[in-house]
Short mmCIF file of N, CA, C and O and ligand atoms in Angstrom, two decimals:
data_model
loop_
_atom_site.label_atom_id
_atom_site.label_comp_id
_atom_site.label_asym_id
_atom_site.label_seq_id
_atom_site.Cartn_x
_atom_site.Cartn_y
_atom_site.Cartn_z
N UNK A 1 0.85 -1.18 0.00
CA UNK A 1 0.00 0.00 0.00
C UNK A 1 0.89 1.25 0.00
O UNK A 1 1.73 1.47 0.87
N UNK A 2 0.68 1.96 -0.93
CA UNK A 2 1.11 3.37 -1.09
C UNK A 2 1.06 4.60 -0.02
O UNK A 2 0.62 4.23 1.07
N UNK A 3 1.34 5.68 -0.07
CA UNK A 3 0.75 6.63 1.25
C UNK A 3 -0.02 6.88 0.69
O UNK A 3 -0.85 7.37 1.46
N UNK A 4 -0.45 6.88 -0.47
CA UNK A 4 -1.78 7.84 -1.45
C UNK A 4 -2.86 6.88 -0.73
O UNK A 4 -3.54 7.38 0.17
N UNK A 5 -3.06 5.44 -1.11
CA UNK A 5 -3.55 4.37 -0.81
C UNK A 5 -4.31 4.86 0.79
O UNK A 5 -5.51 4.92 1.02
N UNK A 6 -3.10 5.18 1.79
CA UNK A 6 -3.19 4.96 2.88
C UNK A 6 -3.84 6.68 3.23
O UNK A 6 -4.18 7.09 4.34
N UNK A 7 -3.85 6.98 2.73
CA UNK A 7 -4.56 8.95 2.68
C UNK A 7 -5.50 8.50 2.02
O UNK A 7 -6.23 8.40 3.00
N UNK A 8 -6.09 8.15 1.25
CA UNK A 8 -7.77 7.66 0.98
C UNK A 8 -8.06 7.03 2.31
O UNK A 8 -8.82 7.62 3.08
N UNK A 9 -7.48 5.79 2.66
CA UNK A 9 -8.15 5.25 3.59
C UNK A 9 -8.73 6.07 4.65
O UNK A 9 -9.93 6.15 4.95
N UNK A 10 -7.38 6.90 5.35
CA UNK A 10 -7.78 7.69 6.67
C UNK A 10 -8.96 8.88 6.18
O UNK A 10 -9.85 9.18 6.98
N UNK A 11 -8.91 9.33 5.21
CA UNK A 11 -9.78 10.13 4.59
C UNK A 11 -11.09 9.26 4.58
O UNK A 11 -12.12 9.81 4.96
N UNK A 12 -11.11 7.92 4.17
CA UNK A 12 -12.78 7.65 3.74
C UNK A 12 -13.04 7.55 5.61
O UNK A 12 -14.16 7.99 5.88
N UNK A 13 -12.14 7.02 7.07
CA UNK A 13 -12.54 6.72 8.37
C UNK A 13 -12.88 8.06 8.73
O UNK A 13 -13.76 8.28 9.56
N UNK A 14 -12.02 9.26 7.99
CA UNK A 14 -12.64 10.46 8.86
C UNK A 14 -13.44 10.63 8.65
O UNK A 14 -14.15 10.94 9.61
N UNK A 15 -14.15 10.62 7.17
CA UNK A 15 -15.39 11.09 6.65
C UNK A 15 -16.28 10.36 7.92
O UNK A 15 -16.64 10.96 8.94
N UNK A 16 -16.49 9.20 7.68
CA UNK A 16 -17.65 8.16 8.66
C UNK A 16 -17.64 8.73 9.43
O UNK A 16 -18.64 9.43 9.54
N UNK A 17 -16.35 8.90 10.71
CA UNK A 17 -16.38 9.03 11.90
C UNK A 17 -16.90 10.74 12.34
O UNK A 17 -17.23 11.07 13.48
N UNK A 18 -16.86 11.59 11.24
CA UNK A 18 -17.22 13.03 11.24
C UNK A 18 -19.02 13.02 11.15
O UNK A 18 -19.84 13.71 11.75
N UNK A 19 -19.20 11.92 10.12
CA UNK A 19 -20.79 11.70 9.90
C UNK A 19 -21.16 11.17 10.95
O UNK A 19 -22.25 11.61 11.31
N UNK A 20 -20.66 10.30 11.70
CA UNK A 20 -21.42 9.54 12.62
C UNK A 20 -21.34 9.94 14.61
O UNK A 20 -21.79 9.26 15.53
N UNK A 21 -20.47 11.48 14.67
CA UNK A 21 -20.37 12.16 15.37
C UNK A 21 -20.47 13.61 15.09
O UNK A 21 -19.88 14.39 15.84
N UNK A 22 -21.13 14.04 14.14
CA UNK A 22 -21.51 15.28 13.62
C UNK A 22 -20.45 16.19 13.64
O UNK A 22 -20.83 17.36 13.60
N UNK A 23 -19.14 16.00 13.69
CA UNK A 23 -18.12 16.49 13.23
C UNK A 23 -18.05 18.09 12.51
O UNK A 23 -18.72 18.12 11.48
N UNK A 24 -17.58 19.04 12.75
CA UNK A 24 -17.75 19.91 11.99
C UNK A 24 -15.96 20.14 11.92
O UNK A 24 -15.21 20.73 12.70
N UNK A 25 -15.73 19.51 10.83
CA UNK A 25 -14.21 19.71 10.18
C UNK A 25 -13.89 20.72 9.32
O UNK A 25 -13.62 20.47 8.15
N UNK A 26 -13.88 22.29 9.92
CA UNK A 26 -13.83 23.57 9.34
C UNK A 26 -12.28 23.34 8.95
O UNK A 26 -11.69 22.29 9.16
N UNK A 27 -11.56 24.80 8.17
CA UNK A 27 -10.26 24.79 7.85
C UNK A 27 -9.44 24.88 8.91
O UNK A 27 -8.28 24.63 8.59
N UNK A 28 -9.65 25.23 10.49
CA UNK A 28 -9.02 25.24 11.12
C UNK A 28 -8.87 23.62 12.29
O UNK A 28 -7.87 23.05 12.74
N UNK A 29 -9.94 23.41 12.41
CA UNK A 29 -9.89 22.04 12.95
C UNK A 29 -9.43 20.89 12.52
O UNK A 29 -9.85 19.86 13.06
N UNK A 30 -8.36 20.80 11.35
CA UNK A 30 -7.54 19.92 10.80
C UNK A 30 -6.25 20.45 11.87
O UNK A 30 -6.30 19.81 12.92
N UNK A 31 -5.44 21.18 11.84
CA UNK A 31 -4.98 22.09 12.57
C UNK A 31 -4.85 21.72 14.04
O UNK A 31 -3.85 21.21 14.55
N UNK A 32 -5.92 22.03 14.61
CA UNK A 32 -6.45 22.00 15.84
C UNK A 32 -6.61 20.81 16.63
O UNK A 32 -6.55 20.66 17.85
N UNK A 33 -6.85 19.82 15.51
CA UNK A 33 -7.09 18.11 16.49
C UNK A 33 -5.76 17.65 16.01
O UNK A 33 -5.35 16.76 16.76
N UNK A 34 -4.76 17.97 14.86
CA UNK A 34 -3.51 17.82 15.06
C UNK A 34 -2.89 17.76 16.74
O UNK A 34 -2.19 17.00 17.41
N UNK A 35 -3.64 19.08 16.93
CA UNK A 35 -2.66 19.34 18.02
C UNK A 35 -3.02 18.48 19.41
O UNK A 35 -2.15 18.14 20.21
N UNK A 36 -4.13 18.24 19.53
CA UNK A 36 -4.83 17.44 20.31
C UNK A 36 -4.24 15.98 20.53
O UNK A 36 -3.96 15.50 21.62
N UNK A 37 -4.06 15.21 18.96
CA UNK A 37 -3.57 14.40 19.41
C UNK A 37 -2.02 14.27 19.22
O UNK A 37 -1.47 13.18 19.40
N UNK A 38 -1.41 15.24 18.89
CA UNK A 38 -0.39 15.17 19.15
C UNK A 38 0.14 15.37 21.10
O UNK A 38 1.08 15.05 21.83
N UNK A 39 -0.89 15.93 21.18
CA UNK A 39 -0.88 15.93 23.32
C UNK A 39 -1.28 14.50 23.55
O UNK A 39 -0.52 13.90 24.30
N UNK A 40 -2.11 13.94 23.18
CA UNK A 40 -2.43 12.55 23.69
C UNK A 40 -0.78 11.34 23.38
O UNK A 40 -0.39 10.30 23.91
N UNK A 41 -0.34 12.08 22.47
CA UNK A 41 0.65 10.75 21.92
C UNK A 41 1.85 11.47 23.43
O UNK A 41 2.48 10.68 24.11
N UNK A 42 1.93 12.94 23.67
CA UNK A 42 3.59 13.19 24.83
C UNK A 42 2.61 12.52 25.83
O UNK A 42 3.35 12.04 26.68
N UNK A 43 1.41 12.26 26.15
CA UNK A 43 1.03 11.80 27.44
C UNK A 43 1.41 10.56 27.64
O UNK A 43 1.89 10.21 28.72
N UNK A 44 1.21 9.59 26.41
CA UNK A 44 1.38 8.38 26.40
C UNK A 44 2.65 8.29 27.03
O UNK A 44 2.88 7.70 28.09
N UNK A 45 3.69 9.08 26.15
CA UNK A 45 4.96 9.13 25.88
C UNK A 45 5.48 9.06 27.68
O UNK A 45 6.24 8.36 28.36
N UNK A 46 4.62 10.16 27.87
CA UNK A 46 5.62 10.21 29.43
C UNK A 46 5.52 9.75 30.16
O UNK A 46 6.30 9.70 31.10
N UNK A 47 3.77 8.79 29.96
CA UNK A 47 3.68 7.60 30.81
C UNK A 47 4.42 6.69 30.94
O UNK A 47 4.60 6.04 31.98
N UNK A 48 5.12 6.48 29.51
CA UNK A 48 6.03 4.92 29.29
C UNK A 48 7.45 5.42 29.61
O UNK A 48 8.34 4.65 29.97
N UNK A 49 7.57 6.31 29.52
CA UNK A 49 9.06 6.77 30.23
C UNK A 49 9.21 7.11 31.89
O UNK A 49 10.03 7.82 32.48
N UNK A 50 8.05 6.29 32.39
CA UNK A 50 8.09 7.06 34.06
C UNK A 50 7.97 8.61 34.15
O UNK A 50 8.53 9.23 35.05
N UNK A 51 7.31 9.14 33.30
CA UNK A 51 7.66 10.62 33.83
C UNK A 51 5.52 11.44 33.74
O UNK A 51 5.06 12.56 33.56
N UNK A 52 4.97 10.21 33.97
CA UNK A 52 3.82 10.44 34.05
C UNK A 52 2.76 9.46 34.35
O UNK A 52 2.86 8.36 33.80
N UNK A 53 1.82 9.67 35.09
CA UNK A 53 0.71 8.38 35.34
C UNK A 53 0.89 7.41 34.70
O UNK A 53 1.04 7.66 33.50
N UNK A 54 0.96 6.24 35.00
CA UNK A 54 0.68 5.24 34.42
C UNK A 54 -0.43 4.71 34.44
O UNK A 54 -0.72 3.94 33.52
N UNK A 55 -1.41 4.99 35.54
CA UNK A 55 -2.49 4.54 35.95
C UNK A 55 -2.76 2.82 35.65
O UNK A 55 -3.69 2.25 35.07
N UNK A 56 -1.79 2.40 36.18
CA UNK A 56 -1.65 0.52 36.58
C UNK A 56 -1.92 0.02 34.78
O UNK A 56 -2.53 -1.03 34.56
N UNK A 57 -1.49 0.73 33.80
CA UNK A 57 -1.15 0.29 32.48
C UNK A 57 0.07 -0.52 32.53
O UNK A 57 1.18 -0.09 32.85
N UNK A 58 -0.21 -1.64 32.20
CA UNK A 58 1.38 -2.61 31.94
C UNK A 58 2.12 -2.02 31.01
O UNK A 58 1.64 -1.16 30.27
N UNK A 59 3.55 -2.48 30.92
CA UNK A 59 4.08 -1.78 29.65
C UNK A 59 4.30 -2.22 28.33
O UNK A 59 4.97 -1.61 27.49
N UNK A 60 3.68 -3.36 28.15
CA UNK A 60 2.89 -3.76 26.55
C UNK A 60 1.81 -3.22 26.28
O UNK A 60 1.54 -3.06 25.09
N UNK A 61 1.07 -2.87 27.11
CA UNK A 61 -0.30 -2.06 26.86
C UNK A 61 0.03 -0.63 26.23
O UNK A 61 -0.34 -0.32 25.10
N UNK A 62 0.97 0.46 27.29
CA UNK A 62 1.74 1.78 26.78
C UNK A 62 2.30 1.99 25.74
O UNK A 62 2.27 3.05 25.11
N UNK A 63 3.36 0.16 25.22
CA UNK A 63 3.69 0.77 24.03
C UNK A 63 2.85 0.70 23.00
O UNK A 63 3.05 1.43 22.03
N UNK A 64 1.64 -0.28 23.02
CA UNK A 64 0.63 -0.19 21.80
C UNK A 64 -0.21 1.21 22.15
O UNK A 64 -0.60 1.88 21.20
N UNK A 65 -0.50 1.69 23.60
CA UNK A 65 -0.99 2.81 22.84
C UNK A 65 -0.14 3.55 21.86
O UNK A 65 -0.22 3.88 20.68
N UNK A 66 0.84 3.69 22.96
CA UNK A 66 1.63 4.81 22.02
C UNK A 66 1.79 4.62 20.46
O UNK A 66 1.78 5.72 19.91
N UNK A 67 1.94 3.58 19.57
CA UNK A 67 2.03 3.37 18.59
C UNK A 67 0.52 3.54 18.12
O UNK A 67 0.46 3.38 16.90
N UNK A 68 -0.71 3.80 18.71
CA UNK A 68 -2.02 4.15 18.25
C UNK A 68 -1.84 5.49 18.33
O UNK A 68 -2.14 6.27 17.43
N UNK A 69 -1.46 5.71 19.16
CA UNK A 69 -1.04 7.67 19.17
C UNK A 69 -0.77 8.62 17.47
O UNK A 69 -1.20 9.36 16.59
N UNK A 70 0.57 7.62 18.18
CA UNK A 70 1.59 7.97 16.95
C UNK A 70 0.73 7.64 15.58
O UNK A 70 0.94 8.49 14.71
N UNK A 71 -0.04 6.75 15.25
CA UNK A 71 -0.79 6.40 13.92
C UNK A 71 -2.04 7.31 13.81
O UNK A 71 -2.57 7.43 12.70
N UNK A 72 -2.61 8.02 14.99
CA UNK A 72 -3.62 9.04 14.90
C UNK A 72 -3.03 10.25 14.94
O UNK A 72 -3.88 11.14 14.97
N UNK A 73 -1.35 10.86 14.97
CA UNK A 73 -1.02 11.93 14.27
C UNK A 73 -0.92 11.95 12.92
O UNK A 73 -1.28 12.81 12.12
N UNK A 74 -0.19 10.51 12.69
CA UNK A 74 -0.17 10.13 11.38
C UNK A 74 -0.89 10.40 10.25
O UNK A 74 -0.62 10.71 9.08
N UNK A 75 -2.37 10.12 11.23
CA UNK A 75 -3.74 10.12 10.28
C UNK A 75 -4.00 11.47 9.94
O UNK A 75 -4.09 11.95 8.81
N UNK A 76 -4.12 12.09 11.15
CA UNK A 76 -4.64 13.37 10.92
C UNK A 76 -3.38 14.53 10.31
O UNK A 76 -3.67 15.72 10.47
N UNK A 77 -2.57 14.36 9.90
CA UNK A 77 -1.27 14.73 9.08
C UNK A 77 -1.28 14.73 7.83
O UNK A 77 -0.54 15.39 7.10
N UNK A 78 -2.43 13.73 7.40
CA UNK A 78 -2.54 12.74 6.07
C UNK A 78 -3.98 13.49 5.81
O UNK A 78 -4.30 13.67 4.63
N UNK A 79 -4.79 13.90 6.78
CA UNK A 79 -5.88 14.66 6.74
C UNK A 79 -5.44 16.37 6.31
O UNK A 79 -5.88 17.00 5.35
N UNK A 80 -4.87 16.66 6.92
CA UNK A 80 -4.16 17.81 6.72
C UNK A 80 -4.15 18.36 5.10
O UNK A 80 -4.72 19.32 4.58
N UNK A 81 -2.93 16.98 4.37
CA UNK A 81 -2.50 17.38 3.35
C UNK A 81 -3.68 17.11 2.32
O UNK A 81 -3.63 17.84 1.32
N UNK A 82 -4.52 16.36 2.36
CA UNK A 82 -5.77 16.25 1.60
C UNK A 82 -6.36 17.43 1.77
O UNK A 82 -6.39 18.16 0.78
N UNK A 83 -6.95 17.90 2.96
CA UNK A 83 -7.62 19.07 2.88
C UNK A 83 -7.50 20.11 1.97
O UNK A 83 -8.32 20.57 1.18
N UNK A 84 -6.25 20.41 2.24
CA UNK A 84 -5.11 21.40 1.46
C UNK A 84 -4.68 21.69 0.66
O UNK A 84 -4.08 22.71 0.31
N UNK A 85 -5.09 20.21 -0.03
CA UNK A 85 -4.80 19.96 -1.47
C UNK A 85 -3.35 19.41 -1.71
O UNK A 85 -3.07 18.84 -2.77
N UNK A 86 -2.61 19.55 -0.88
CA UNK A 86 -1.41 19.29 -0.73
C UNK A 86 -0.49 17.75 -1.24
O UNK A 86 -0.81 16.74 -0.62
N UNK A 87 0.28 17.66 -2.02
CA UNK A 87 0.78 15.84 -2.68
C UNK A 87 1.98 15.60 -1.53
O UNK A 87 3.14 16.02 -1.58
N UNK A 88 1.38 14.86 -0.57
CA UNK A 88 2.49 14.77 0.14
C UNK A 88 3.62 13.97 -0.12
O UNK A 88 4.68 14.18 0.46
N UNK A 89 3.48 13.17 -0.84
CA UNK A 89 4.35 12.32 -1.58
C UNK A 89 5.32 12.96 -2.36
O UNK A 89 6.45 12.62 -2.03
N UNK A 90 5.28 13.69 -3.19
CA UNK A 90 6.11 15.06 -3.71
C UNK A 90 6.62 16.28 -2.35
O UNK A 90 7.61 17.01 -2.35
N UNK A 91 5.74 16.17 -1.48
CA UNK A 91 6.49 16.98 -0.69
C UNK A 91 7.83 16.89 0.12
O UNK A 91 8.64 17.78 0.37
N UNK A 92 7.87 14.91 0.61
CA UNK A 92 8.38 14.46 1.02
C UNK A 92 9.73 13.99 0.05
O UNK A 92 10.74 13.46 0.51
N UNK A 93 9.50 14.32 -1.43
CA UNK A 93 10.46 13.76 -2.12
C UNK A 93 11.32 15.31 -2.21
O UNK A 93 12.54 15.37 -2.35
N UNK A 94 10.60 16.27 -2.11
CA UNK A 94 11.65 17.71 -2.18
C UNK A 94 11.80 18.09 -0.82
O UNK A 94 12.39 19.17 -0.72
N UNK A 95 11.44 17.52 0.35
CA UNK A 95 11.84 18.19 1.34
C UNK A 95 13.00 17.34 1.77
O UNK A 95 14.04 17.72 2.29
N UNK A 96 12.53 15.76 1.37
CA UNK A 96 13.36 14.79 2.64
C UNK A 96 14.44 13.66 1.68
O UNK A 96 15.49 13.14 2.03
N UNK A 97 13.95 13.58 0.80
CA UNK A 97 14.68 12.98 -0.10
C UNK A 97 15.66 13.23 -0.89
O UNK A 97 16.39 12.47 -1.52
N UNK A 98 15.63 14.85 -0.79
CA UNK A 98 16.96 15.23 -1.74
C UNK A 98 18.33 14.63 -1.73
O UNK A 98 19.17 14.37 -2.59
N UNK A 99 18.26 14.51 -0.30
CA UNK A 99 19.51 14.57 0.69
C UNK A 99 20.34 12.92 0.22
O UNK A 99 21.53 12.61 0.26
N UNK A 100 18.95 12.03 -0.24
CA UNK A 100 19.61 10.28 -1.11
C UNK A 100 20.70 10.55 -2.11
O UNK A 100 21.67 9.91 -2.52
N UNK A 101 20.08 11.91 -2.39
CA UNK A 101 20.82 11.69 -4.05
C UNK A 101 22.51 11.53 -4.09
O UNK A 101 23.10 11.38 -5.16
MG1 LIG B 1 -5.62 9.78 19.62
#
């Protein structure tokens, strides 16, 4: 699977999950729940590093959240560049890839 592949996907779950919680996904609330869960993923984070509640989470449990974290910035990152119009795949080849050549 491609990232294009994988940016439809998260795109067709947001759509549902926006319809089926009445969602109002203005231009700024792409933005905005970025940031949200990017706070949920340092919480995780500092849970699994001792430097925050654990609240009696084992630490196979912490690291799969955290890797759900990390895949719901992911998502909404991937939401971002759709919105926006944005080819992130080209973005990533002139921002991050130059550097292969
Ligand atoms: Mg989350």
């Amino acid at each position: 699977m491609n990232l294009k592949d994988i940016q439809n996907k998260v795109v067709e779950v947001s759509d549902i999950h926006a319809k089926k919680c009445n969602t109002k996904r203005d231009n700024d609330w792409y933005i905005l729940k970025l940031q949200e869960e990017i706070g949920a993923l340092t919480q995780i984070y500092l849970s699994n590093s001792s430097r925050g509640r654990n609240k009696g989470i084992v630490p196979e449990q912490l690291q799969k959240d955290f890797a759900d974290e990390l895949s719901d910035v992911i998502g909404q990152v991937l939401l971002i560049a759709n919105h926006y119009n944005i080819d992130i795949e080209e973005a990533l080849e002139r921002k991050w890839f130059r550097y292969l050549i």
